mmCIF file with all atom_site columns, C-alpha atoms in Angstrom:
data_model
loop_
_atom_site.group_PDB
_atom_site.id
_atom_site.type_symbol
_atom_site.label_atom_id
_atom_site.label_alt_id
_atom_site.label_comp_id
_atom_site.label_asym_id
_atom_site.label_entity_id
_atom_site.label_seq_id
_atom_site.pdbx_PDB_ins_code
_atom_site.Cartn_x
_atom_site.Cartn_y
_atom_site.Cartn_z
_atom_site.occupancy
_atom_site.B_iso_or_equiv
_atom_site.pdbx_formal_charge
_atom_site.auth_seq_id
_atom_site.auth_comp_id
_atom_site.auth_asym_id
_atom_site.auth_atom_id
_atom_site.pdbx_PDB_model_num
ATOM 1   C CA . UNK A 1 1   ? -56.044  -45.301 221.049 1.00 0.00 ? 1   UNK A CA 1
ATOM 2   C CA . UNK A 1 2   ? -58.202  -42.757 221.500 1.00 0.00 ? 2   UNK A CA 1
ATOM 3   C CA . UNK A 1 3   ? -61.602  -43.677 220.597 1.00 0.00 ? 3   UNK A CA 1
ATOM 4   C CA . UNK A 1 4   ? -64.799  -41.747 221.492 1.00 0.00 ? 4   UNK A CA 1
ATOM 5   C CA . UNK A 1 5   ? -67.763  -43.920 222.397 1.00 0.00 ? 5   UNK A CA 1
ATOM 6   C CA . UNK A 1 6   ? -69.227  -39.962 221.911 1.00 0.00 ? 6   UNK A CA 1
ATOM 7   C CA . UNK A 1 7   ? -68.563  -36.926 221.075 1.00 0.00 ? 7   UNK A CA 1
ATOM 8   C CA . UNK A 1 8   ? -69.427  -34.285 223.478 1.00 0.00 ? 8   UNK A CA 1
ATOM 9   C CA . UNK A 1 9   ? -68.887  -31.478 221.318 1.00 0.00 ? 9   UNK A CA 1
ATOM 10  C CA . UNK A 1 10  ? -72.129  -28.983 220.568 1.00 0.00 ? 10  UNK A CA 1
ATOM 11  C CA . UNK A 1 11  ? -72.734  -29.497 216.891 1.00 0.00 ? 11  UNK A CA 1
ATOM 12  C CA . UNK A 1 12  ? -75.930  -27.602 215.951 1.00 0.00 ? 12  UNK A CA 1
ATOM 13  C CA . UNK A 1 13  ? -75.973  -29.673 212.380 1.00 0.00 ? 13  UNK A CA 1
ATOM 14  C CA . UNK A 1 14  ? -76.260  -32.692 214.350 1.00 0.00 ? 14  UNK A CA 1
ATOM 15  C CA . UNK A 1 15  ? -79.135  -31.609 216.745 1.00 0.00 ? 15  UNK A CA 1
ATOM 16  C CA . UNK A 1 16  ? -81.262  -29.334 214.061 1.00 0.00 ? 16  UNK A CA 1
ATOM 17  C CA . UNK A 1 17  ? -81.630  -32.932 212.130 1.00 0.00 ? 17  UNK A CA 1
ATOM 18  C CA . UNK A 1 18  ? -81.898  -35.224 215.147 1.00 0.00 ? 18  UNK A CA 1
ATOM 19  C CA . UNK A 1 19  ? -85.240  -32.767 215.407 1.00 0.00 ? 19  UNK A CA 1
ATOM 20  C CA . UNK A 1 20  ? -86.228  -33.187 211.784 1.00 0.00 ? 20  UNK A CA 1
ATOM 21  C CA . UNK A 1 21  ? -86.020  -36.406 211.369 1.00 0.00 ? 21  UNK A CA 1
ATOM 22  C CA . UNK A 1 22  ? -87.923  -36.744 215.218 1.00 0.00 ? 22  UNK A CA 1
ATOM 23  C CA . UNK A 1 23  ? -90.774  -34.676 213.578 1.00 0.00 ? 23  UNK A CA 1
ATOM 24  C CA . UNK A 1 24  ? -90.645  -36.934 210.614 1.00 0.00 ? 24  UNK A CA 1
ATOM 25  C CA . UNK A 1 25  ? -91.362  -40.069 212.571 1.00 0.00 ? 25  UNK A CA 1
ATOM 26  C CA . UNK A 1 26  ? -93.821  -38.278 214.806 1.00 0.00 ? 26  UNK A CA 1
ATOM 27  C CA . UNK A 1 27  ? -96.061  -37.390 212.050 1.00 0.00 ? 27  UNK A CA 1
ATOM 28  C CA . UNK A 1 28  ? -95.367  -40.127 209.559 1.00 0.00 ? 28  UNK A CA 1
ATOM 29  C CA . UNK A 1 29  ? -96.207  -42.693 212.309 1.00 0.00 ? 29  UNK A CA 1
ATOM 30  C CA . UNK A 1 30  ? -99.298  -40.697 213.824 1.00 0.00 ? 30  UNK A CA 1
ATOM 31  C CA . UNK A 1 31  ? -100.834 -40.580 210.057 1.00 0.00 ? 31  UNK A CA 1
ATOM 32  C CA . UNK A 1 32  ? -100.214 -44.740 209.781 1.00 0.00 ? 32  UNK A CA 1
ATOM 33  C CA . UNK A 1 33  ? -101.974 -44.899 213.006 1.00 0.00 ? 33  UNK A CA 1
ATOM 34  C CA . UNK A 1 34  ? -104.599 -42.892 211.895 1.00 0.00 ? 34  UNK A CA 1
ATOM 35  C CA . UNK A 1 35  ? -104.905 -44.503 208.741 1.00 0.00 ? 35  UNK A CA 1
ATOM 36  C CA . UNK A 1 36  ? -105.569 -47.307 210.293 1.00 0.00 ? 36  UNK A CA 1
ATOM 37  C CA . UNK A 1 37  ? -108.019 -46.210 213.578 1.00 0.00 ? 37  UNK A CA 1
ATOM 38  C CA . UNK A 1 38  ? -109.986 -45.034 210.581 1.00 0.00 ? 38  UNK A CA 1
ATOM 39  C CA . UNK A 1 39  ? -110.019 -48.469 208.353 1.00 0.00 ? 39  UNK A CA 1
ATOM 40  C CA . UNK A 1 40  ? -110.863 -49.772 211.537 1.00 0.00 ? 40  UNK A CA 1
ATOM 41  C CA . UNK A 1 41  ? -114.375 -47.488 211.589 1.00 0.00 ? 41  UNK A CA 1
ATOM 42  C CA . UNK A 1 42  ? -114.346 -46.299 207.598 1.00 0.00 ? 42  UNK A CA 1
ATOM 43  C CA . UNK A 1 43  ? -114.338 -42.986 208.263 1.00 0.00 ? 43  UNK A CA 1
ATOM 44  C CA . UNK A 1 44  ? -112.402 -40.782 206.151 1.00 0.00 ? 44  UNK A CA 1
ATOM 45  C CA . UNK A 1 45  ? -108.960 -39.165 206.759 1.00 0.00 ? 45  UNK A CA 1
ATOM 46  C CA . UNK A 1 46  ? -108.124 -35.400 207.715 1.00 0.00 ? 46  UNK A CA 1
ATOM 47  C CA . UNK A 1 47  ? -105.551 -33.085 208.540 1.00 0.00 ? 47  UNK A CA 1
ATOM 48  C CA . UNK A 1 48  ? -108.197 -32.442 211.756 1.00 0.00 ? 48  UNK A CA 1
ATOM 49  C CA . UNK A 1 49  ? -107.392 -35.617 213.457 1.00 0.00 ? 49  UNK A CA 1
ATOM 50  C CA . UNK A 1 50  ? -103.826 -34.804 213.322 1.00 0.00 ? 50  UNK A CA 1
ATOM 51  C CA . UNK A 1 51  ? -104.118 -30.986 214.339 1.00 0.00 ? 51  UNK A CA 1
ATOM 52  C CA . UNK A 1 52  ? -107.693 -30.404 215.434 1.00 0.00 ? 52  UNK A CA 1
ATOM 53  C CA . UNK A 1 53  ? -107.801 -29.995 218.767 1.00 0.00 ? 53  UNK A CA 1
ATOM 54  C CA . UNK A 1 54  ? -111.521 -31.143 219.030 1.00 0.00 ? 54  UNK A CA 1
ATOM 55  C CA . UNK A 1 55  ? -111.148 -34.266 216.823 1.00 0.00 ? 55  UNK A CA 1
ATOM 56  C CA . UNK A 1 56  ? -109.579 -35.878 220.576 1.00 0.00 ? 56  UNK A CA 1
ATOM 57  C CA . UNK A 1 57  ? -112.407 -36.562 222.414 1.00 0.00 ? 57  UNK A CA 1
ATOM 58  C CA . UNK A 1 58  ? -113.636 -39.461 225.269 1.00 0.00 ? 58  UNK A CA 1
ATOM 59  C CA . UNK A 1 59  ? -117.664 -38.430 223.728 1.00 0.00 ? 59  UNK A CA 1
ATOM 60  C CA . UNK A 1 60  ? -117.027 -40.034 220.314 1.00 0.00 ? 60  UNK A CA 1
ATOM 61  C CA . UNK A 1 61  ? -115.804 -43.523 219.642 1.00 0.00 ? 61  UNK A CA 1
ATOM 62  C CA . UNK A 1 62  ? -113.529 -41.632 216.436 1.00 0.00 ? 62  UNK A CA 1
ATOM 63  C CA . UNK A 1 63  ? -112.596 -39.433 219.493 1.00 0.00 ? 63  UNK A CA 1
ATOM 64  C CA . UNK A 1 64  ? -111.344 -42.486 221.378 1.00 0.00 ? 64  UNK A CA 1
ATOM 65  C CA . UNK A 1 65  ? -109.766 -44.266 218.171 1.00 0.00 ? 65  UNK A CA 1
ATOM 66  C CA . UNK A 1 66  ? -108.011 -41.288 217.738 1.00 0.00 ? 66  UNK A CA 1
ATOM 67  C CA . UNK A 1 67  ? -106.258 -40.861 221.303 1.00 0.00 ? 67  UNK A CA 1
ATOM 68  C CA . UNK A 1 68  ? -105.715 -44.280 220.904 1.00 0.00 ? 68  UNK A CA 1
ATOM 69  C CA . UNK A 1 69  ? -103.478 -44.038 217.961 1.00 0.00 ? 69  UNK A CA 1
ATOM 70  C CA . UNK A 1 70  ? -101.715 -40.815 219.727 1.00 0.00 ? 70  UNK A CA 1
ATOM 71  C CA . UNK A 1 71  ? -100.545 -42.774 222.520 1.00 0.00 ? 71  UNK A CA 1
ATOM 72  C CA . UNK A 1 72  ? -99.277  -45.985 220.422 1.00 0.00 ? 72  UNK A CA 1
ATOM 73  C CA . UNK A 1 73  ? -97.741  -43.289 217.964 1.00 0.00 ? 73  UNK A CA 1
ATOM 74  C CA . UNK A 1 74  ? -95.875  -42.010 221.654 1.00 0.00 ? 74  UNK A CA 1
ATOM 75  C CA . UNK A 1 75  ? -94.778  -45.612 221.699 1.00 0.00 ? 75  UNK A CA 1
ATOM 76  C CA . UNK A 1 76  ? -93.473  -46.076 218.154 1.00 0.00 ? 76  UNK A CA 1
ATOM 77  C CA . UNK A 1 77  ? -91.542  -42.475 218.730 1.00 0.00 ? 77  UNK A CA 1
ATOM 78  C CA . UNK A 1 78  ? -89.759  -44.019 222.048 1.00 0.00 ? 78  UNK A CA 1
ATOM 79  C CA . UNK A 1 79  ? -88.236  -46.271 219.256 1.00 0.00 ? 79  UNK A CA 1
ATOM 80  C CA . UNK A 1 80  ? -87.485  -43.541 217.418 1.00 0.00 ? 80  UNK A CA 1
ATOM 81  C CA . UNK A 1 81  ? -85.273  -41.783 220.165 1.00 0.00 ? 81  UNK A CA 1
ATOM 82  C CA . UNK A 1 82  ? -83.982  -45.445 221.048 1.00 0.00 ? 82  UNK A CA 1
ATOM 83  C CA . UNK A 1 83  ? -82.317  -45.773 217.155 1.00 0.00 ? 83  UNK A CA 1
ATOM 84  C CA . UNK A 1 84  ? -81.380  -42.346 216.802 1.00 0.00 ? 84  UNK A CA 1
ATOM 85  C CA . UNK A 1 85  ? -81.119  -40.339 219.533 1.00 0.00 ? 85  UNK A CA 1
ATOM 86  C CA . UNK A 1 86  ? -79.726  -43.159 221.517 1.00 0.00 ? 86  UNK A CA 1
ATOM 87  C CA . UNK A 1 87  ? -78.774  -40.966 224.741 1.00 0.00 ? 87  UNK A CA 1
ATOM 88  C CA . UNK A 1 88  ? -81.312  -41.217 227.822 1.00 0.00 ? 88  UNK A CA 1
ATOM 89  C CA . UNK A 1 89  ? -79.920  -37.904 229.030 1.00 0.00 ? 89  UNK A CA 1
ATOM 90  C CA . UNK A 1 90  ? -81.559  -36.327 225.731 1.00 0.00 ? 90  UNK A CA 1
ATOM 91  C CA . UNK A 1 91  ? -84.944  -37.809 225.559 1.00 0.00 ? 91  UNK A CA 1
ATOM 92  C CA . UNK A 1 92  ? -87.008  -36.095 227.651 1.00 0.00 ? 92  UNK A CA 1
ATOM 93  C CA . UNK A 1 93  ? -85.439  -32.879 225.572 1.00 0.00 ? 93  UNK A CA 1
ATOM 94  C CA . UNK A 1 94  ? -86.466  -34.556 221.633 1.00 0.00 ? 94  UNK A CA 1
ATOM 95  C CA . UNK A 1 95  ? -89.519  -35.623 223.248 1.00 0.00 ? 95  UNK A CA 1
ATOM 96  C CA . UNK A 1 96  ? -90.691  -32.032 224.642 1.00 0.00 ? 96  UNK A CA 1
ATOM 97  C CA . UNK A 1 97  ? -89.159  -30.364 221.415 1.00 0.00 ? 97  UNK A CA 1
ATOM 98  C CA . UNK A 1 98  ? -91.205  -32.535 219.191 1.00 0.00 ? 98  UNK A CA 1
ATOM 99  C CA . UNK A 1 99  ? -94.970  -32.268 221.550 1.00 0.00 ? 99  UNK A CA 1
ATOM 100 C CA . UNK A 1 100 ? -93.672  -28.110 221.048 1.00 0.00 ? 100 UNK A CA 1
ATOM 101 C CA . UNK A 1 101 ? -93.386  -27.767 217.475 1.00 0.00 ? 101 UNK A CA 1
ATOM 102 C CA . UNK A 1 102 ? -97.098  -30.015 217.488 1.00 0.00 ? 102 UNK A CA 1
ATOM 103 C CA . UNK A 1 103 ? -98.435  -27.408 219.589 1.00 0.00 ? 103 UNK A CA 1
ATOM 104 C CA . UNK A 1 104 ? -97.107  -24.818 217.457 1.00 0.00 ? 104 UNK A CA 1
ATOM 105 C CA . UNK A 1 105 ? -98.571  -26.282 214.440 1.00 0.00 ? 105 UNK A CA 1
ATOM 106 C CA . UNK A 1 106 ? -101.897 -26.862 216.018 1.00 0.00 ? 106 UNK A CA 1
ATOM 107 C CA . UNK A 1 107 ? -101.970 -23.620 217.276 1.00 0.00 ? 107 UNK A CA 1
ATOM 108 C CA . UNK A 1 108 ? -101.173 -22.047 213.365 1.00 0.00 ? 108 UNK A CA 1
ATOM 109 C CA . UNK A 1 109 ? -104.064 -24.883 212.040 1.00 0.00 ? 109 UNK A CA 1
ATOM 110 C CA . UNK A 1 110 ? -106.568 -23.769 214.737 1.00 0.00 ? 110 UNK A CA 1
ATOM 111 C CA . UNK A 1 111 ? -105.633 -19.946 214.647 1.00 0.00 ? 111 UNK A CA 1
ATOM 112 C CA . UNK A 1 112 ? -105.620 -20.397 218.412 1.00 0.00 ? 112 UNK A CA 1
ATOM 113 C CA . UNK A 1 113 ? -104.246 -22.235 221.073 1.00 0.00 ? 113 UNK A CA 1
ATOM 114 C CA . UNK A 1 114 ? -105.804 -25.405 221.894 1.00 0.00 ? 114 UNK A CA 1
ATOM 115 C CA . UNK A 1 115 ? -108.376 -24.906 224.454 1.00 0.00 ? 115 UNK A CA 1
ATOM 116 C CA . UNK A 1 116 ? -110.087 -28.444 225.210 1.00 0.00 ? 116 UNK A CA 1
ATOM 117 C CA . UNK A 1 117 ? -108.735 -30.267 228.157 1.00 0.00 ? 117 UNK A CA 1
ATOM 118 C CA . UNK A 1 118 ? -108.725 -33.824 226.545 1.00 0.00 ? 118 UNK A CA 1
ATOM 119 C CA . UNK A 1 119 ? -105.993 -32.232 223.781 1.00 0.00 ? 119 UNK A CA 1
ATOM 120 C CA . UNK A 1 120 ? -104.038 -31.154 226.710 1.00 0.00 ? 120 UNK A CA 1
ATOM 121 C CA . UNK A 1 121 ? -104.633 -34.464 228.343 1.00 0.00 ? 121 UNK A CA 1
ATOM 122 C CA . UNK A 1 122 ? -103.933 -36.663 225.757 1.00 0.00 ? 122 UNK A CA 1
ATOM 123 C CA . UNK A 1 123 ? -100.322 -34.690 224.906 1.00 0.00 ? 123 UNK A CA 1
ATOM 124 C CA . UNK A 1 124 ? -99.176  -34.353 228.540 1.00 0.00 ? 124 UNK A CA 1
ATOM 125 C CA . UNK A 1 125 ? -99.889  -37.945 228.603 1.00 0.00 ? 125 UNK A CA 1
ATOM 126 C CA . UNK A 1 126 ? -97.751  -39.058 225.221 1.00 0.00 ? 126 UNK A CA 1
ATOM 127 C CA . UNK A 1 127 ? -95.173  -36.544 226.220 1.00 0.00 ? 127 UNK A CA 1
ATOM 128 C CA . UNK A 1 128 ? -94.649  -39.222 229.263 1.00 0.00 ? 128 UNK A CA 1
ATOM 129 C CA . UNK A 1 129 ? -94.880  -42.049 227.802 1.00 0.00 ? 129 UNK A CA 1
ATOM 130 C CA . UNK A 1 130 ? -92.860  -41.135 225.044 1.00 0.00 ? 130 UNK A CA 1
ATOM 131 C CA . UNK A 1 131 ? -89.749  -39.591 227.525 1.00 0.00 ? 131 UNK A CA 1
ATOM 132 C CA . UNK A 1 132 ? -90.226  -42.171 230.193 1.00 0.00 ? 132 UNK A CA 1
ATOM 133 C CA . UNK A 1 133 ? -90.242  -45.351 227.899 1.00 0.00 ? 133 UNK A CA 1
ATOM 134 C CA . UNK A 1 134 ? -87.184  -44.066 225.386 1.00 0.00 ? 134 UNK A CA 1
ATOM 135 C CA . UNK A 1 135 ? -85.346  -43.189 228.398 1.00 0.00 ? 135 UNK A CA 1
ATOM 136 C CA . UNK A 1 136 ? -85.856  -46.547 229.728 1.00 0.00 ? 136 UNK A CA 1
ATOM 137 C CA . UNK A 1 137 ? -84.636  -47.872 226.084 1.00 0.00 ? 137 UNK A CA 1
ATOM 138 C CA . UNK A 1 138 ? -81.408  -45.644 225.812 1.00 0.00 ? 138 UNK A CA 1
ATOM 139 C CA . UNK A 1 139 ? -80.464  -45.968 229.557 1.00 0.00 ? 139 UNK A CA 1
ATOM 140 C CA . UNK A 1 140 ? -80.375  -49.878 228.765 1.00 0.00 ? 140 UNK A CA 1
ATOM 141 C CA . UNK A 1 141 ? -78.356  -49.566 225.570 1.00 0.00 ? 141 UNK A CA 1
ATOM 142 C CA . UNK A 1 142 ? -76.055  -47.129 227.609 1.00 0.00 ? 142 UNK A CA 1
ATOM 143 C CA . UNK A 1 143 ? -75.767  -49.727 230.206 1.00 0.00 ? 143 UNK A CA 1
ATOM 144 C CA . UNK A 1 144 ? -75.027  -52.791 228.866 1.00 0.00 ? 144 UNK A CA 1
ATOM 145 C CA . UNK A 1 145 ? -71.796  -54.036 229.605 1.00 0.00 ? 145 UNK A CA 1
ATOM 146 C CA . UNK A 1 146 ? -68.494  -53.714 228.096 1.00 0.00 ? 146 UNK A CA 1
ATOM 147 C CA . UNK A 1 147 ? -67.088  -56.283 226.758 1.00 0.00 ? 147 UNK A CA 1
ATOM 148 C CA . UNK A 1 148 ? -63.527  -56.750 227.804 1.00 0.00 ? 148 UNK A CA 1
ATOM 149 C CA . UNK A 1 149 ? -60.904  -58.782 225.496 1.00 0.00 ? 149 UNK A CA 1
ATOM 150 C CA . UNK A 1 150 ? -59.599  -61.034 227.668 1.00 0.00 ? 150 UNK A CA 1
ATOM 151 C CA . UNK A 1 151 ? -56.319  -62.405 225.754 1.00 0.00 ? 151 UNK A CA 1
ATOM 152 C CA . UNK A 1 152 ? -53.545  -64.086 226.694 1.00 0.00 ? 152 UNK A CA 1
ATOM 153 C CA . UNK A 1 153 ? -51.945  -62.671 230.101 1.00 0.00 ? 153 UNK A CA 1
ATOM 154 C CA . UNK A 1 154 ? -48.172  -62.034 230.319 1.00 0.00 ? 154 UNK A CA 1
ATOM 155 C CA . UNK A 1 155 ? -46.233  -63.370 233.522 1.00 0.00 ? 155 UNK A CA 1
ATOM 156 C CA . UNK A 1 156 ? -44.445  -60.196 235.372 1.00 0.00 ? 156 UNK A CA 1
#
């Protein structure tokens, strides 16, 4: 009778793929967003609008397009720590982890940190609405109610 809604145990194996496969749908979802910002205006597709940080930009409508699909691929990634992560406690954590290894990528693609304010902008900004709105998912999962079997009751 003793079932585990969840284990608390620290399994490393468990956490080192809940941040691979988080990475997977962050950049598998930003390209399809891309790919399609950029039917949208047939402009041709780039490993600079994914780690370029002056490919975001409010001068340029592909600028625009392209913060655009950032923020609904911060959406789509809430969904992603809703089915897999599924704890609210741990979202913000997936969520920075994810925006950090992004950063650290950019930074290897660029040879430098990012350095233009509307990058910085733009990831502060998905970094929110990604934690804030998979939290919000989880936490009503978590909360929904119990169920309780409510059988036949004995006389005492």
């Amino acid at each position: 009778m003793a079932s585990h809604f969840r284990s608390y145990i620290w399994d490393p194996v468990l956490i080192v793929c809940q941040i691979v496969l988080m990475q997977c749908i962050y950049y598998s979802f930003l390209g399809l967003w891309l790919a399609g910002v950029d039917s949208l205006v047939q402009t041709s597709r780039s490993l600079d609008q994914i780690f370029s940080y002056e490919a975001l930009g409010f001068a340029t409508m592909q600028g625009r397009l392209s913060m655009m699909a950032f923020i609904l691929n911060s959406l789509t990634c809430a969904l992603g720590l809703w089915f897999f992560i599924r704890r609210g406690k741990q979202c913000l954590d997936f969520t920075v982890t994810v925006h950090f290894f992004h950063m650290i990528g950019c930074w290897i693609y660029n040879a430098h940190l990012p350095a233009a304010l509307s990058w910085w902008l733009v990831n502060v900004a998905c970094m929110a609405l990604m934690a804030v709105i998979g939290e919000y998912l989880c936490m009503r999962t978590e909360l929904r109610a119990i169920p309780v079997n409510s059988g036949p009751k004995s006389n005492l």
